[in-house]
């Protein structure tokens, strides 16, 4: 056989040898229980298919077999989320499981973090140890100026070191392992939301704190909205023009409609949580004929895109039956002045709690001050909200058409069955001006100057505060 034939044969053999599949260790599952000592390496090969699952339980068919009568045949299922690079666990065992002391059972898949401790039954403890990652937010982003500060986090600008693109980075205050579930909650809701009027989440990071083993810094990398908060626009202008308010509110309703159709309640809608992304005219060519305004904006603005942000209090409510218990919740939350009567009274509530907050926001857009305030008391702001005690005071509402006030009145409706849904709000005639305004007058609680002599508003306007 010639040398050339031999070389060709060797080349063919090399082609026939299958390339060895890459197998990387993701994490190790550890247990030092006397009857169940475990050190199980979770590798990428175990998840070669998208629907691959690791099973933990008493059955011999499980990847990790446990010897304990309180453990179900299949107690846990674990999958790998390729986007977050995290293992996710679901408990299907009868006796439940706790993660860092928090009980889970028959839930959706929940992400696991480094050093998480799972207790199965009464005795068996499993610890998750991820392979040490080198990915750090500081390797990818250069931090800039502060954009805002909240109860749980600070938001700063961040420049991607590779692309130069600007983002908003939400840096949560120091968290322990249990607190990571608050972070996970917001990030998991946001990562699945895709709508032009909802802030977009691009990446998440968890950073260890040197010399503080059980504490972490967590980060969300999100859209940067160059126009800042809607709150600042209102304060700067005093109030917004009617057409300007209408366009901003229309966009906001579009985002909330998307949330509600996906069974998500925001629960903290207020001007501080509404961001504006503004496209400005070229300052060097202010009269450029190709620059076309897309809405009723200021002279130097071509377009404004509204983005609803801050999903730290958002909640998923499952179920397609509108009367199902799954569609109601009872957690006390929200911001004073914007919170609905049902929340203040510790009643069960549904997505219509967002509609109340939207009614407050629209009221503020059009007149520059809130409908409920201790400055308007007595009674107290809380009691004003519980009674839906508000009015449209002269002269601040004299120029606002009845049809706009009708929309607000249907949003600030005490009876949740009568309160507008987001679909009803989107379809309200104010947005098309077809129905004459006059037919709405009989429903509006306008207060004339003679009627408000004894109110705070007869002296000065209520101040809008955070």
Short mmCIF file of C-alpha atoms in Angstrom, two decimals:
data_model
loop_
_atom_site.label_atom_id
_atom_site.label_comp_id
_atom_site.label_asym_id
_atom_site.label_seq_id
_atom_site.Cartn_x
_atom_site.Cartn_y
_atom_site.Cartn_z
CA UNK A 1 0.00 0.00 0.00
CA UNK A 2 1.34 3.39 -0.97
CA UNK A 3 2.12 6.08 1.56
CA UNK A 4 -0.59 8.34 0.12
CA UNK A 5 -3.23 5.60 0.47
CA UNK A 6 -2.11 5.00 4.06
CA UNK A 7 -2.46 8.70 4.85
CA UNK A 8 -5.93 8.77 3.30
CA UNK A 9 -6.95 5.74 5.37
CA UNK A 10 -5.68 7.34 8.57
CA UNK A 11 -7.56 10.53 7.73
CA UNK A 12 -10.77 8.52 7.26
CA UNK A 13 -10.25 6.77 10.60
CA UNK A 14 -9.77 10.13 12.31
CA UNK A 15 -13.04 11.35 10.80
CA UNK A 16 -14.86 8.27 12.09
CA UNK A 17 -13.74 8.75 15.70
CA UNK A 18 -16.56 10.63 17.43
CA UNK A 19 -15.59 13.78 19.23
CA UNK A 20 -15.69 13.25 22.98
CA UNK A 21 -18.63 15.08 24.50
CA UNK A 22 -17.64 17.93 26.80
CA UNK A 23 -18.49 17.17 30.42
CA UNK A 24 -18.17 20.01 32.91
CA UNK A 25 -18.91 19.89 36.62
CA UNK A 26 -21.70 22.34 37.50
CA UNK A 27 -22.00 21.65 41.22
CA UNK A 28 -21.64 18.98 43.89
CA UNK A 29 -24.51 17.73 46.07
CA UNK A 30 -23.17 16.79 49.51
CA UNK A 31 -24.61 15.02 52.54
CA UNK A 32 -22.86 13.80 55.70
CA UNK A 33 -25.95 12.08 57.16
CA UNK A 34 -24.87 8.81 58.80
CA UNK A 35 -27.03 6.55 56.63
CA UNK A 36 -26.78 8.66 53.48
CA UNK A 37 -23.27 9.98 52.90
CA UNK A 38 -23.28 11.61 49.47
CA UNK A 39 -20.87 13.45 47.22
CA UNK A 40 -22.60 13.58 43.84
CA UNK A 41 -21.10 15.61 41.01
CA UNK A 42 -23.71 17.27 38.81
CA UNK A 43 -22.25 17.57 35.31
CA UNK A 44 -23.39 19.00 32.00
CA UNK A 45 -23.56 15.48 30.52
CA UNK A 46 -26.50 14.72 32.81
CA UNK A 47 -28.46 17.46 31.02
CA UNK A 48 -27.68 16.63 27.40
CA UNK A 49 -31.37 17.09 26.55
CA UNK A 50 -33.36 20.22 27.40
CA UNK A 51 -35.86 18.15 29.38
CA UNK A 52 -33.25 16.11 31.30
CA UNK A 53 -33.99 15.76 35.02
CA UNK A 54 -31.96 14.50 38.00
CA UNK A 55 -34.15 12.55 40.41
CA UNK A 56 -33.55 12.19 44.15
CA UNK A 57 -35.54 9.72 46.25
CA UNK A 58 -35.89 6.18 47.63
CA UNK A 59 -36.39 4.48 44.27
CA UNK A 60 -33.44 2.61 42.79
CA UNK A 61 -34.16 4.42 39.51
CA UNK A 62 -33.16 7.78 41.05
CA UNK A 63 -29.81 9.38 40.28
CA UNK A 64 -29.32 9.88 44.03
CA UNK A 65 -30.91 7.10 46.10
CA UNK A 66 -31.74 7.87 49.74
CA UNK A 67 -32.41 5.33 52.47
CA UNK A 68 -35.12 6.83 54.67
CA UNK A 69 -38.81 5.93 55.09
CA UNK A 70 -39.86 9.60 55.15
CA UNK A 71 -38.43 10.09 51.66
CA UNK A 72 -40.78 9.52 48.72
CA UNK A 73 -39.90 7.23 45.83
CA UNK A 74 -39.10 10.37 43.84
CA UNK A 75 -38.77 13.24 46.31
CA UNK A 76 -36.96 15.93 44.30
CA UNK A 77 -36.45 16.73 40.64
CA UNK A 78 -33.50 18.91 39.61
CA UNK A 79 -32.95 20.53 36.23
CA UNK A 80 -30.35 22.92 34.82
CA UNK A 81 -31.33 26.40 33.60
CA UNK A 82 -28.94 27.24 30.77
CA UNK A 83 -29.68 30.99 30.94
CA UNK A 84 -28.99 31.59 34.63
CA UNK A 85 -26.47 28.70 34.82
CA UNK A 86 -28.23 27.55 37.99
CA UNK A 87 -29.68 24.25 39.14
CA UNK A 88 -33.41 24.42 39.82
CA UNK A 89 -35.28 22.14 42.21
CA UNK A 90 -38.89 21.02 42.48
CA UNK A 91 -40.27 19.05 45.45
CA UNK A 92 -42.85 16.37 44.65
CA UNK A 93 -42.39 14.35 47.86
CA UNK A 94 -45.28 13.91 50.30
CA UNK A 95 -43.33 15.09 53.34
CA UNK A 96 -41.99 18.23 51.73
CA UNK A 97 -38.57 19.86 51.70
CA UNK A 98 -37.08 23.04 53.13
CA UNK A 99 -34.46 25.27 51.52
CA UNK A 100 -32.57 27.26 54.15
CA UNK A 101 -35.57 26.80 56.47
CA UNK A 102 -38.22 27.82 53.90
CA UNK A 103 -40.69 25.03 53.10
CA UNK A 104 -41.35 24.11 49.48
CA UNK A 105 -43.78 21.56 48.12
CA UNK A 106 -45.53 21.18 44.78
CA UNK A 107 -44.14 24.54 43.67
CA UNK A 108 -42.62 25.54 40.36
CA UNK A 109 -38.90 24.95 39.92
CA UNK A 110 -36.85 27.15 42.30
CA UNK A 111 -33.24 28.19 41.63
CA UNK A 112 -30.52 26.87 43.92
CA UNK A 113 -27.59 29.02 45.05
CA UNK A 114 -24.16 28.21 46.41
CA UNK A 115 -24.26 26.73 49.95
CA UNK A 116 -28.04 26.29 49.91
CA UNK A 117 -29.12 23.58 52.40
CA UNK A 118 -32.05 21.32 51.56
CA UNK A 119 -33.67 19.24 54.33
CA UNK A 120 -35.70 16.25 53.12
CA UNK A 121 -38.07 14.54 55.53
CA UNK A 122 -36.69 15.08 59.02
CA UNK A 123 -33.05 14.05 58.91
CA UNK A 124 -31.45 14.21 55.49
CA UNK A 125 -29.56 17.41 54.67
CA UNK A 126 -28.23 18.10 51.19
CA UNK A 127 -25.82 20.98 50.56
CA UNK A 128 -25.28 22.56 47.14
CA UNK A 129 -21.75 23.62 46.27
CA UNK A 130 -21.25 25.19 42.85
CA UNK A 131 -17.98 24.97 41.04
CA UNK A 132 -16.20 28.27 41.71
CA UNK A 133 -17.17 30.78 39.02
CA UNK A 134 -14.92 33.56 37.81
CA UNK A 135 -17.74 35.63 36.32
CA UNK A 136 -17.93 38.95 38.14
CA UNK A 137 -20.00 42.00 37.29
CA UNK A 138 -16.89 44.13 37.71
CA UNK A 139 -15.24 42.22 34.84
CA UNK A 140 -18.03 43.25 32.48
CA UNK A 141 -19.28 46.66 33.63
CA UNK A 142 -17.82 49.97 34.73
CA UNK A 143 -20.07 51.64 37.30
CA UNK A 144 -21.07 55.29 36.93
CA UNK A 145 -23.34 57.80 38.62
CA UNK A 146 -26.25 57.02 40.93
CA UNK A 147 -29.71 57.07 39.35
CA UNK A 148 -31.88 56.38 42.37
CA UNK A 149 -32.08 54.85 45.85
CA UNK A 150 -34.82 52.60 47.24
CA UNK A 151 -35.49 50.64 50.41
CA UNK A 152 -33.72 47.53 49.14
CA UNK A 153 -31.31 48.73 46.47
CA UNK A 154 -29.46 51.52 44.72
CA UNK A 155 -29.54 51.97 40.92
CA UNK A 156 -26.43 53.15 39.07
CA UNK A 157 -25.38 53.52 35.46
CA UNK A 158 -23.13 50.79 34.11
CA UNK A 159 -21.10 50.81 30.91
CA UNK A 160 -20.43 47.45 29.24
CA UNK A 161 -16.64 47.30 28.90
CA UNK A 162 -16.81 45.46 25.56
CA UNK A 163 -19.67 47.19 23.71
CA UNK A 164 -19.68 50.58 25.45
CA UNK A 165 -23.47 50.34 25.81
CA UNK A 166 -25.04 52.02 28.84
CA UNK A 167 -27.27 50.05 31.23
CA UNK A 168 -29.01 50.64 34.56
CA UNK A 169 -27.62 48.34 37.26
CA UNK A 170 -29.71 47.67 40.34
CA UNK A 171 -27.41 46.83 43.25
CA UNK A 172 -29.25 45.28 46.19
CA UNK A 173 -28.10 45.95 49.73
CA UNK A 174 -26.16 43.17 51.48
CA UNK A 175 -28.18 39.95 51.55
CA UNK A 176 -27.95 36.63 53.32
CA UNK A 177 -28.90 33.32 51.71
CA UNK A 178 -32.59 33.64 52.64
CA UNK A 179 -32.71 37.14 51.13
CA UNK A 180 -31.53 35.72 47.81
CA UNK A 181 -35.06 34.48 47.22
CA UNK A 182 -36.33 38.09 47.07
CA UNK A 183 -33.67 38.76 44.45
CA UNK A 184 -34.53 35.54 42.63
CA UNK A 185 -38.22 36.46 42.66
CA UNK A 186 -37.70 39.80 40.91
CA UNK A 187 -35.16 38.44 38.42
CA UNK A 188 -37.26 35.40 37.49
CA UNK A 189 -40.33 37.55 36.86
CA UNK A 190 -38.36 40.08 34.82
CA UNK A 191 -36.32 37.62 32.75
CA UNK A 192 -39.52 36.24 31.18
CA UNK A 193 -41.16 39.60 30.42
CA UNK A 194 -40.82 40.95 26.89
CA UNK A 195 -42.80 44.12 26.19
CA UNK A 196 -41.70 47.56 25.06
CA UNK A 197 -43.36 49.20 28.08
CA UNK A 198 -41.75 46.85 30.63
CA UNK A 199 -38.14 47.35 31.72
CA UNK A 200 -35.95 44.63 30.16
CA UNK A 201 -33.58 42.48 32.25
CA UNK A 202 -30.33 41.53 30.49
CA UNK A 203 -28.26 39.76 33.17
CA UNK A 204 -27.98 38.91 36.87
CA UNK A 205 -24.95 38.61 39.14
CA UNK A 206 -24.35 37.31 42.66
CA UNK A 207 -21.09 38.48 44.24
CA UNK A 208 -19.61 37.11 47.49
CA UNK A 209 -18.58 39.69 50.10
CA UNK A 210 -14.96 39.23 51.28
CA UNK A 211 -14.69 37.92 54.87
CA UNK A 212 -18.50 37.62 55.14
CA UNK A 213 -19.16 34.00 54.22
CA UNK A 214 -22.97 34.04 54.47
CA UNK A 215 -23.60 37.38 52.75
CA UNK A 216 -23.78 38.43 49.11
CA UNK A 217 -24.20 41.44 46.84
CA UNK A 218 -26.71 40.91 44.04
CA UNK A 219 -27.18 42.85 40.81
CA UNK A 220 -29.75 43.21 38.01
CA UNK A 221 -28.52 44.61 34.68
CA UNK A 222 -31.44 46.36 32.96
CA UNK A 223 -32.47 48.83 30.27
CA UNK A 224 -31.14 52.33 30.75
CA UNK A 225 -33.92 54.92 30.43
CA UNK A 226 -32.25 58.28 29.77
CA UNK A 227 -35.32 60.33 30.76
CA UNK A 228 -35.31 59.07 34.33
CA UNK A 229 -38.39 58.78 36.53
CA UNK A 230 -41.83 60.07 35.56
CA UNK A 231 -41.92 61.54 39.09
CA UNK A 232 -39.13 64.00 38.25
CA UNK A 233 -40.91 65.11 35.06
CA UNK A 234 -44.09 65.88 37.02
CA UNK A 235 -42.19 67.80 39.72
CA UNK A 236 -40.23 69.79 37.12
CA UNK A 237 -43.34 70.76 35.14
CA UNK A 238 -45.83 71.01 37.99
CA UNK A 239 -48.26 68.86 35.99
CA UNK A 240 -48.34 67.37 32.49
CA UNK A 241 -50.38 68.58 29.54
CA UNK A 242 -53.58 66.65 28.82
CA UNK A 243 -52.35 65.15 25.53
CA UNK A 244 -48.96 64.35 27.08
CA UNK A 245 -50.65 62.63 30.05
CA UNK A 246 -52.89 60.66 27.72
CA UNK A 247 -50.03 59.24 25.65
CA UNK A 248 -47.92 58.33 28.69
CA UNK A 249 -50.91 56.71 30.39
CA UNK A 250 -51.86 54.80 27.23
CA UNK A 251 -48.38 53.25 27.11
CA UNK A 252 -48.50 52.44 30.80
CA UNK A 253 -51.84 50.66 30.36
CA UNK A 254 -50.31 48.64 27.51
CA UNK A 255 -47.56 47.38 29.83
CA UNK A 256 -49.98 46.62 32.67
CA UNK A 257 -52.31 44.80 30.26
CA UNK A 258 -49.38 42.56 29.29
CA UNK A 259 -48.66 41.85 32.98
CA UNK A 260 -52.27 41.05 33.86
CA UNK A 261 -52.72 38.78 30.84
CA UNK A 262 -49.67 36.90 32.14
CA UNK A 263 -51.20 36.70 35.65
CA UNK A 264 -48.75 39.14 37.25
CA UNK A 265 -49.70 41.95 39.66
CA UNK A 266 -47.12 44.73 39.95
CA UNK A 267 -48.41 46.00 43.35
CA UNK A 268 -46.26 49.14 43.47
CA UNK A 269 -47.25 51.35 40.53
CA UNK A 270 -46.27 54.98 41.17
CA UNK A 271 -44.44 57.73 39.24
CA UNK A 272 -41.09 56.74 40.79
CA UNK A 273 -41.42 53.27 39.22
CA UNK A 274 -42.24 54.55 35.73
CA UNK A 275 -39.18 55.33 33.61
CA UNK A 276 -38.97 57.37 30.41
CA UNK A 277 -36.71 56.57 27.47
CA UNK A 278 -36.51 59.75 25.40
CA UNK A 279 -35.23 60.29 21.87
CA UNK A 280 -34.13 63.92 21.59
CA UNK A 281 -33.77 66.16 18.57
CA UNK A 282 -30.26 66.87 17.36
CA UNK A 283 -29.38 70.06 19.24
CA UNK A 284 -27.14 71.13 16.35
CA UNK A 285 -29.97 70.80 13.83
CA UNK A 286 -33.17 71.60 15.72
CA UNK A 287 -35.20 72.31 12.54
CA UNK A 288 -34.31 69.10 10.69
CA UNK A 289 -37.38 68.17 8.58
CA UNK A 290 -36.57 64.46 8.87
CA UNK A 291 -37.01 64.59 12.65
CA UNK A 292 -40.67 63.67 13.11
CA UNK A 293 -42.32 63.78 16.52
CA UNK A 294 -44.27 60.61 17.35
CA UNK A 295 -46.38 62.16 20.09
CA UNK A 296 -47.33 65.31 22.03
CA UNK A 297 -43.90 65.82 23.51
CA UNK A 298 -41.80 68.87 24.32
CA UNK A 299 -40.17 70.69 21.40
CA UNK A 300 -36.77 69.04 21.90
CA UNK A 301 -38.25 65.51 22.19
CA UNK A 302 -39.00 63.25 19.21
CA UNK A 303 -40.38 60.25 21.10
CA UNK A 304 -40.91 58.93 24.62
CA UNK A 305 -41.20 55.26 25.51
CA UNK A 306 -42.67 54.52 28.92
CA UNK A 307 -41.16 51.61 30.87
CA UNK A 308 -42.69 50.17 34.04
CA UNK A 309 -39.91 49.18 36.46
CA UNK A 310 -39.20 47.85 39.97
CA UNK A 311 -40.77 44.40 40.22
CA UNK A 312 -39.59 43.80 43.78
CA UNK A 313 -43.20 43.55 45.01
CA UNK A 314 -44.64 41.89 41.90
CA UNK A 315 -46.57 38.67 42.40
CA UNK A 316 -47.57 35.86 40.05
CA UNK A 317 -51.18 34.74 40.47
CA UNK A 318 -51.94 31.47 38.68
CA UNK A 319 -55.19 30.22 37.23
CA UNK A 320 -57.38 31.08 34.27
CA UNK A 321 -60.68 31.14 36.20
CA UNK A 322 -61.15 34.77 37.28
CA UNK A 323 -63.02 33.63 40.43
CA UNK A 324 -60.36 31.10 41.41
CA UNK A 325 -58.70 31.54 44.82
CA UNK A 326 -55.38 31.36 42.98
CA UNK A 327 -56.17 34.74 41.41
CA UNK A 328 -56.29 36.48 44.79
CA UNK A 329 -53.60 37.30 47.34
CA UNK A 330 -53.50 39.04 50.71
CA UNK A 331 -49.92 40.20 51.34
CA UNK A 332 -49.68 43.73 52.75
CA UNK A 333 -47.58 45.82 50.37
CA UNK A 334 -47.47 48.95 48.22
CA UNK A 335 -46.61 52.63 48.72
CA UNK A 336 -48.65 55.03 50.90
CA UNK A 337 -50.93 57.21 48.80
CA UNK A 338 -51.02 54.70 45.92
CA UNK A 339 -52.09 51.57 47.80
CA UNK A 340 -55.65 50.30 47.27
CA UNK A 341 -58.40 50.24 49.94
CA UNK A 342 -58.52 46.44 49.93
CA UNK A 343 -54.82 46.19 50.79
CA UNK A 344 -55.14 48.74 53.60
CA UNK A 345 -58.00 46.69 55.07
CA UNK A 346 -56.05 43.42 54.83
CA UNK A 347 -58.60 41.98 52.41
CA UNK A 348 -57.86 39.58 49.60
CA UNK A 349 -57.13 41.41 46.37
CA UNK A 350 -56.51 40.73 42.71
CA UNK A 351 -54.97 42.53 39.73
CA UNK A 352 -57.48 45.38 40.15
CA UNK A 353 -55.30 46.70 42.97
CA UNK A 354 -52.98 47.88 40.17
CA UNK A 355 -55.90 49.69 38.54
CA UNK A 356 -56.48 51.74 41.70
CA UNK A 357 -52.80 52.76 41.70
CA UNK A 358 -53.13 53.73 38.03
CA UNK A 359 -56.10 55.93 38.91
CA UNK A 360 -54.00 57.75 41.52
CA UNK A 361 -51.18 58.15 39.00
CA UNK A 362 -53.45 59.57 36.28
CA UNK A 363 -54.94 62.03 38.78
CA UNK A 364 -51.40 63.24 39.60
CA UNK A 365 -50.38 63.50 35.94
CA UNK A 366 -53.25 65.86 35.15
CA UNK A 367 -53.16 68.16 38.19
CA UNK A 368 -49.72 67.68 39.78
CA UNK A 369 -50.83 66.59 43.26
CA UNK A 370 -52.30 63.39 44.77
CA UNK A 371 -56.01 62.68 45.40
CA UNK A 372 -55.27 61.38 48.91
CA UNK A 373 -53.05 63.18 51.41
CA UNK A 374 -52.83 63.90 55.12
CA UNK A 375 -52.65 67.55 54.05
CA UNK A 376 -56.27 67.20 52.88
CA UNK A 377 -57.41 65.81 56.24
CA UNK A 378 -59.24 65.22 58.31
CA UNK A 379 -59.79 62.37 57.89
CA UNK A 380 -56.34 60.79 57.63
CA UNK A 381 -54.93 59.74 54.25
CA UNK A 382 -55.55 56.09 55.14
CA UNK A 383 -59.22 56.79 55.88
CA UNK A 384 -59.58 58.88 52.72
CA UNK A 385 -58.38 55.87 50.70
CA UNK A 386 -60.58 53.38 52.56
CA UNK A 387 -63.64 55.58 51.87
CA UNK A 388 -62.49 56.60 48.35
CA UNK A 389 -62.91 60.17 49.58
CA UNK A 390 -61.47 62.42 46.87
CA UNK A 391 -62.64 65.19 44.55
CA UNK A 392 -61.62 67.29 41.55
CA UNK A 393 -60.86 70.72 42.96
CA UNK A 394 -61.17 74.08 41.22
CA UNK A 395 -59.22 75.72 39.67
CA UNK A 396 -56.84 72.79 39.14
CA UNK A 397 -59.38 70.65 37.26
CA UNK A 398 -61.35 73.38 35.49
CA UNK A 399 -59.66 72.79 32.12
CA UNK A 400 -59.62 68.98 32.30
CA UNK A 401 -62.49 67.40 30.28
CA UNK A 402 -65.16 65.34 32.03
CA UNK A 403 -64.28 62.28 29.98
CA UNK A 404 -60.80 62.16 31.56
CA UNK A 405 -62.31 62.55 35.02
CA UNK A 406 -64.70 59.71 34.22
CA UNK A 407 -61.76 57.36 33.59
CA UNK A 408 -60.16 58.35 36.91
CA UNK A 409 -63.49 57.85 38.72
CA UNK A 410 -63.83 54.33 37.31
CA UNK A 411 -60.28 53.49 38.39
CA UNK A 412 -60.69 54.96 41.90
CA UNK A 413 -63.81 52.86 42.41
CA UNK A 414 -64.15 51.39 45.91
CA UNK A 415 -66.09 48.32 44.74
CA UNK A 416 -63.55 46.11 42.94
CA UNK A 417 -66.35 44.51 40.92
CA UNK A 418 -67.20 47.93 39.48
CA UNK A 419 -63.60 49.14 39.23
CA UNK A 420 -62.27 49.12 35.67
CA UNK A 421 -60.11 46.24 34.51
CA UNK A 422 -57.12 47.07 32.34
CA UNK A 423 -59.09 46.04 29.22
CA UNK A 424 -61.90 48.48 30.11
CA UNK A 425 -59.37 51.24 30.77
CA UNK A 426 -57.58 50.67 27.45
CA UNK A 427 -60.92 50.89 25.61
CA UNK A 428 -62.13 54.02 27.42
CA UNK A 429 -63.43 56.79 25.07
CA UNK A 430 -60.90 59.31 26.45
CA UNK A 431 -58.32 57.69 24.20
CA UNK A 432 -60.32 58.33 21.01
CA UNK A 433 -62.49 61.37 21.92
CA UNK A 434 -65.49 60.03 19.97
CA UNK A 435 -68.17 60.45 22.67
CA UNK A 436 -69.09 64.07 23.62
CA UNK A 437 -67.59 65.06 26.96
CA UNK A 438 -70.86 66.60 28.21
CA UNK A 439 -72.60 63.28 28.81
CA UNK A 440 -70.04 62.41 31.50
CA UNK A 441 -70.62 65.50 33.63
CA UNK A 442 -73.28 64.02 35.93
CA UNK A 443 -70.83 61.41 37.26
CA UNK A 444 -68.02 63.80 38.19
CA UNK A 445 -67.40 65.12 41.70
CA UNK A 446 -66.09 68.56 40.77
CA UNK A 447 -65.58 70.91 43.72
CA UNK A 448 -66.17 74.62 43.03
CA UNK A 449 -64.26 77.42 44.80
CA UNK A 450 -67.29 78.18 47.04
CA UNK A 451 -67.46 74.52 48.11
CA UNK A 452 -63.79 74.23 49.04
CA UNK A 453 -63.35 77.31 51.23
CA UNK A 454 -62.57 75.17 54.27
CA UNK A 455 -60.17 72.79 52.54
CA UNK A 456 -56.41 72.93 52.35
CA UNK A 457 -56.64 73.47 48.59
CA UNK A 458 -58.29 76.85 49.09
CA UNK A 459 -54.93 78.13 50.31
CA UNK A 460 -52.35 76.20 48.27
CA UNK A 461 -51.79 73.07 46.23
CA UNK A 462 -50.90 69.81 47.99
CA UNK A 463 -47.23 69.02 47.50
CA UNK A 464 -46.27 65.87 45.60
CA UNK A 465 -43.69 63.97 47.67
CA UNK A 466 -42.00 60.59 47.42
#
